[in-house]
C-alpha positions in Angstrom: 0.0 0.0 0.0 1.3 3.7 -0.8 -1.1 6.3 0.4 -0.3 10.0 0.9 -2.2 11.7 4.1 -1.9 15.4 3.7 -1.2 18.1 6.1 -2.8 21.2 4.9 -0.3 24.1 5.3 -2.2 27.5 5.0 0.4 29.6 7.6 -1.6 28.8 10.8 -1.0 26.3 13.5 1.8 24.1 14.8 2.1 21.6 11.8 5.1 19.7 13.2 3.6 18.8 16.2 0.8 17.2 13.8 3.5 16.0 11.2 5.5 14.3 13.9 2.4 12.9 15.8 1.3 11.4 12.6 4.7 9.9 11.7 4.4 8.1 14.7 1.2 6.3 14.0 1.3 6.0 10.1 1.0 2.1 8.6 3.4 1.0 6.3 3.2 2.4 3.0 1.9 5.8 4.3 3.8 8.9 4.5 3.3 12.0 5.9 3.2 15.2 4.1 2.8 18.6 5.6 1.6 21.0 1.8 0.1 24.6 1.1 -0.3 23.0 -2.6 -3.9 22.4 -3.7 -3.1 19.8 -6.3 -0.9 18.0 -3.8 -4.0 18.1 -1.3 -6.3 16.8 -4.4 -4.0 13.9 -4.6 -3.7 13.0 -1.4 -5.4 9.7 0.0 -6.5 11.3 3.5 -6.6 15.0 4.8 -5.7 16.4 8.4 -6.6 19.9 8.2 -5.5 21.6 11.4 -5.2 25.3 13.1 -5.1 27.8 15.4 -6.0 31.6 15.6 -8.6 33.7 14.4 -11.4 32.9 11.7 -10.9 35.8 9.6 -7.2 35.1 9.0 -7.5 31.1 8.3 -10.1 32.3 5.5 -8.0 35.1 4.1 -5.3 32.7 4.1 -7.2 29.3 2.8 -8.2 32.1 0.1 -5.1 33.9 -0.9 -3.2 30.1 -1.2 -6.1 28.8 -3.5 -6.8 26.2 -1.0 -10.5 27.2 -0.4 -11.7 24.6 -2.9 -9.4 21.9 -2.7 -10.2 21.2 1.2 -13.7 21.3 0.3 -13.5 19.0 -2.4 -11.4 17.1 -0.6 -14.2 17.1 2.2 -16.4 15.6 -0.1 -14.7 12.8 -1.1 -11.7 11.0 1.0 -11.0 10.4 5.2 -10.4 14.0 6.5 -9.7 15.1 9.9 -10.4 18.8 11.4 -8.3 19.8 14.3 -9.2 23.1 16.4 -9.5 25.7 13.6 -9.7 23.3 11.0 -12.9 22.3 12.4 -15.0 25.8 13.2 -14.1 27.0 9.8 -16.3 24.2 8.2 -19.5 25.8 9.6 -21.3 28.5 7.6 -20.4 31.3 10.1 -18.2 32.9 12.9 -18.9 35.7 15.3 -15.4 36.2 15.8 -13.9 39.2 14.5 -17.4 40.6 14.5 -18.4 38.1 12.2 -17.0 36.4 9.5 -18.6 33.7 6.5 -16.9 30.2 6.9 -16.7 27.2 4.4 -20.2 26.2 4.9 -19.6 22.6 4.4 -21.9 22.2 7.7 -24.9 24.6 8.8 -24.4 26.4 11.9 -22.5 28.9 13.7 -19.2 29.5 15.7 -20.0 30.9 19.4 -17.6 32.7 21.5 -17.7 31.4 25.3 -17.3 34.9 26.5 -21.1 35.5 24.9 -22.8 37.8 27.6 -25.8 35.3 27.4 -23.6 33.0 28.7 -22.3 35.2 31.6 -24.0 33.3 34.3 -22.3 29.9 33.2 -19.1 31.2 32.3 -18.1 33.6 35.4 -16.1 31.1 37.2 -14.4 29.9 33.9 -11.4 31.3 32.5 -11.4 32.0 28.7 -10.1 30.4 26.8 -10.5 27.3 27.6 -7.2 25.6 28.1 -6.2 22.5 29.4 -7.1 18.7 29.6 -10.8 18.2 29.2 -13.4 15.2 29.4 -15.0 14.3 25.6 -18.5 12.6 26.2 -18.6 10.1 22.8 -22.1 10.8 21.3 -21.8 8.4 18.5 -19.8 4.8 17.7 -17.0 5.9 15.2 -14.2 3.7 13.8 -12.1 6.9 15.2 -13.5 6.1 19.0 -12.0 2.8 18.7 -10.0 1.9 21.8 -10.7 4.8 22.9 -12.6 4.9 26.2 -15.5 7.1 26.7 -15.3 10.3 29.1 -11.3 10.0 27.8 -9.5 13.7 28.2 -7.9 15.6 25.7 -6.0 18.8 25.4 -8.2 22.0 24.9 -6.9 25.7 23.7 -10.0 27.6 22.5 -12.3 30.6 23.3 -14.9 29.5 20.5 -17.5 26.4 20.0 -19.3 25.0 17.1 -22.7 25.1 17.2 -24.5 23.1 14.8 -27.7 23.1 13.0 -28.2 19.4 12.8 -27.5 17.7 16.2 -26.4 14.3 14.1 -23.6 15.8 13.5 -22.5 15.8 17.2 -19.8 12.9 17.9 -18.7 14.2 21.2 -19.2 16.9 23.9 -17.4 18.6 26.3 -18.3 20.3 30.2 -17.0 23.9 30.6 -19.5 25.5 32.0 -22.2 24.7 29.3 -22.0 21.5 27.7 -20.3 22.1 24.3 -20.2 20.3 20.8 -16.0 19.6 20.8 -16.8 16.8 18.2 -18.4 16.5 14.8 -18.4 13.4 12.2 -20.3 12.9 8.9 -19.5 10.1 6.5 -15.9 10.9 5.4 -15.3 13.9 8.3 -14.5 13.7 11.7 -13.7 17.2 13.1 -12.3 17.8 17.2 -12.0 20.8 19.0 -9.4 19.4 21.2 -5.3 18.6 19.5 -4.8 15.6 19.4 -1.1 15.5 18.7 -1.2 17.4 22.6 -3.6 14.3 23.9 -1.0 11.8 25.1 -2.0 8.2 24.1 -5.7 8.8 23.5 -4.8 11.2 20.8 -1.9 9.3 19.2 -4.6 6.4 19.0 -7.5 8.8 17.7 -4.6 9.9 15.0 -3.7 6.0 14.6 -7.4 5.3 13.7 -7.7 8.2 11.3 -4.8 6.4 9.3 -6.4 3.5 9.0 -10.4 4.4 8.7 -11.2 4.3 5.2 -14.1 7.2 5.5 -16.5 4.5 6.0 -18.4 2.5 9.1 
């Protein structure tokens, strides 16, 4: 077997962390590369499609590399993993940065934690949220495998996903409101958490996504 799984590259997030953790966990026959090149992502046999900062820049940046369109295409069609960013872009909208459009691959919206409807729930929280956290599994995934429920995983984020459909939802997370932190849909499985930062229960999430062929 010679598969390619692609780290998208667009200028945000620690990509050797993600690289490295990969490396680690790869079959034989895979490699690892870390690409800002959209014909190299269109060729690649699974996508992790990681990040970290602010909405507005990932899709200025997703935009200005011509990568827009080969993640969602690539979305549509092989194994792809979102990781922090990489996951609250693929809703339709953000209010950070006083609101800006996402990829729209998934109806809904990104929420801010620091929401002053959520004042009440969130006084005695520090944002962002930052640290190791609980993941409640809300569906059986071939990327859950081995791993047990109510496992922890390293959090760095002052925004949640919230969407539309709740079938979506593949895990949730306690921080003073009970938060999506995990989405799936045939070929997608999107985390709020890192799991290169997760110890052995990421490694193994990781070690899954290299071996899950998009399906059951």
């Amino acid at each position: 077997m010679n598969s390619t799984v692609a780290v998208v590259d667009y200028g945000m997030g620690n990509l050797r962390s993600v690289s490295k953790a990969l490396e680690h966990v790869v079959q034989d026959g895979q490699r690892v590369i870390v690409t800002s090149n959209p014909d190299e992502v269109a060729a690649a046999d699974r996508i992790v499609f990681p990040g970290q900062g602010a909405a507005r820049d990932c899709m200025r940046q997703l935009t200005e590399l011509q990568l827009d369109k080969a993640v969602s295409k690539a979305a549509s069609e092989k194994p792809f993993l979102g990781i922090c960013m990489g996951m609250q872009v693929l809703m339709t909208h953000s209010e950070e940065n006083q609101g800006i459009d996402c990829m729209g691959i998934f109806a809904g919206n990104v929420r801010a934690f620091a929401d002053e409807s959520l004042h009440e729930q969130m006084q005695s929280h520090k944002i962002p949220h930052m640290g190791w956290n609980r993941v409640k599994q809300k569906q059986q995934h071939p990327l859950w495998r081995d791993i047990a429920d109510d496992s922890r995983f390293y959090f760095v984020h002052s925004y949640y996903v919230e969407p539309e459909d709740d079938s979506l939802i593949a895990g949730t997370t306690e921080y003073g409101i009970d938060f999506v932190s995990v989405i799936a849909r045939d070929n997608m499985f999107a985390a709020q958490f890192h799991p290169e930062k997760s110890a052995h229960d990421g490694l193994q999430l990781l070690k899954n996504f290299c071996r899950w062929n998009g399906g059951e």
